[in-house]
């Protein structure tokens, strides 16, 4: 079954304590991305990756890091979380091929930073 | 980027048609998308339309595209209570890579 998995699904942490949210996909998609979803703001892209070792900033990258050491995994790293990073985070993978666009989103990670 | 605009709420009765509207910003967008988000779940890509098309139909879903006005709509025929969800439209952007610019979502409530 094609899927994008994220862990953890829920996390409560404190300001400044480094954390990593993992994302993994099993479709061999080259493109992956991270979004945050906030009430009244919709989805905003944090970072994306076109392929292994190729990453770039989205619209709201401040306070986040990513890595893409292998095609299936795209972890989101918060080196020093702050309360304004309390949000719902989604990882996604995508493949555009011969006019067909295939996208999968993970189930989301709800992060609370106290 | 600039805002993709959607109305925030829509309420319809079961069996009626729902029409969710969206105004996008990038006239160079190649694809325009509709997603569904059910409570507590991630986004599901419902359908998308290529920019050289005016209409796309997929079972109960009809997408209409007016490029001149940069207007996109999603019509759901015979709306069911299971269609209650948040619907997002999105445009692909010409900024870089495969970036998508999302609207803020329309909450659809279907009442019996």
PDB file of C-alpha atoms in Angstrom, chain A residues 9 31 35 37 40-43 45 48 50 56 59 88 90 94 96 99-103 105-108, chain B residues 1 31 33 35 37 40-45 48 86 88 92 95-105:
ATOM      1  CA  UNK A   9       1.755  11.763  15.516  1.00  0.00           C
ATOM      2  CA  UNK A  31       9.941  14.943  -4.526  1.00  0.00           C
ATOM      3  CA  UNK A  35       4.011  21.849   5.331  1.00  0.00           C
ATOM      4  CA  UNK A  37      -1.100  24.002   8.849  1.00  0.00           C
ATOM      5  CA  UNK A  40      -6.795  30.770   9.242  1.00  0.00           C
ATOM      6  CA  UNK A  41      -3.533  30.373   7.346  1.00  0.00           C
ATOM      7  CA  UNK A  42      -4.024  27.124   5.448  1.00  0.00           C
ATOM      8  CA  UNK A  43      -0.969  25.104   4.461  1.00  0.00           C
ATOM      9  CA  UNK A  45       5.430  25.003   2.721  1.00  0.00           C
ATOM     10  CA  UNK A  48      11.074  20.682  -0.054  1.00  0.00           C
ATOM     11  CA  UNK A  50      13.685  17.443  -5.343  1.00  0.00           C
ATOM     12  CA  UNK A  56      15.433  24.035  -0.651  1.00  0.00           C
ATOM     13  CA  UNK A  59       7.721  29.913   2.270  1.00  0.00           C
ATOM     14  CA  UNK A  88       0.069  20.671  12.636  1.00  0.00           C
ATOM     15  CA  UNK A  90       2.334  17.375   7.145  1.00  0.00           C
ATOM     16  CA  UNK A  94       4.887  13.644  -5.144  1.00  0.00           C
ATOM     17  CA  UNK A  96       4.798  14.174 -11.859  1.00  0.00           C
ATOM     18  CA  UNK A  99       1.016  14.475 -17.342  1.00  0.00           C
ATOM     19  CA  UNK A 100       0.042  12.448 -14.295  1.00  0.00           C
ATOM     20  CA  UNK A 101       0.458  14.003 -10.867  1.00  0.00           C
ATOM     21  CA  UNK A 102       0.524  11.620  -7.914  1.00  0.00           C
ATOM     22  CA  UNK A 103       0.609  13.013  -4.408  1.00  0.00           C
ATOM     23  CA  UNK A 105       0.244  13.241   2.359  1.00  0.00           C
ATOM     24  CA  UNK A 106       1.164  11.834   5.716  1.00  0.00           C
ATOM     25  CA  UNK A 107      -1.410  11.741   8.538  1.00  0.00           C
ATOM     26  CA  UNK A 108       0.096  14.763  10.273  1.00  0.00           C
TER      27      UNK A 108
ATOM     28  CA  UNK B   1       3.362  33.995  -2.268  1.00  0.00           C
ATOM     29  CA  UNK B  31      -2.013  22.349 -12.804  1.00  0.00           C
ATOM     30  CA  UNK B  33      -5.771  21.030  -7.593  1.00  0.00           C
ATOM     31  CA  UNK B  35      -7.821  18.363  -1.918  1.00  0.00           C
ATOM     32  CA  UNK B  37      -9.135  16.916   4.461  1.00  0.00           C
ATOM     33  CA  UNK B  40      -7.871  14.369  12.063  1.00  0.00           C
ATOM     34  CA  UNK B  41      -6.486  13.249   8.725  1.00  0.00           C
ATOM     35  CA  UNK B  42      -3.997  14.390   6.150  1.00  0.00           C
ATOM     36  CA  UNK B  43      -4.853  15.835   2.783  1.00  0.00           C
ATOM     37  CA  UNK B  44      -6.139  13.654   0.006  1.00  0.00           C
ATOM     38  CA  UNK B  45      -5.669  14.768  -3.579  1.00  0.00           C
ATOM     39  CA  UNK B  48      -6.653  18.215 -10.620  1.00  0.00           C
ATOM     40  CA  UNK B  86     -12.318  20.904   4.481  1.00  0.00           C
ATOM     41  CA  UNK B  88      -8.408  23.114  -0.355  1.00  0.00           C
ATOM     42  CA  UNK B  92       1.453  24.899  -8.757  1.00  0.00           C
ATOM     43  CA  UNK B  95       8.812  29.770  -8.360  1.00  0.00           C
ATOM     44  CA  UNK B  96      10.852  26.626  -8.165  1.00  0.00           C
ATOM     45  CA  UNK B  97      10.537  22.888  -8.182  1.00  0.00           C
ATOM     46  CA  UNK B  98       7.105  21.530  -7.475  1.00  0.00           C
ATOM     47  CA  UNK B  99       5.999  24.124  -4.939  1.00  0.00           C
ATOM     48  CA  UNK B 100       2.256  24.384  -4.368  1.00  0.00           C
ATOM     49  CA  UNK B 101       0.390  27.447  -3.181  1.00  0.00           C
ATOM     50  CA  UNK B 102      -2.693  26.503  -1.125  1.00  0.00           C
ATOM     51  CA  UNK B 103      -5.835  28.368  -0.305  1.00  0.00           C
ATOM     52  CA  UNK B 104      -6.975  28.497   3.308  1.00  0.00           C
ATOM     53  CA  UNK B 105      -9.647  25.890   2.817  1.00  0.00           C
TER      54      UNK B 105
END
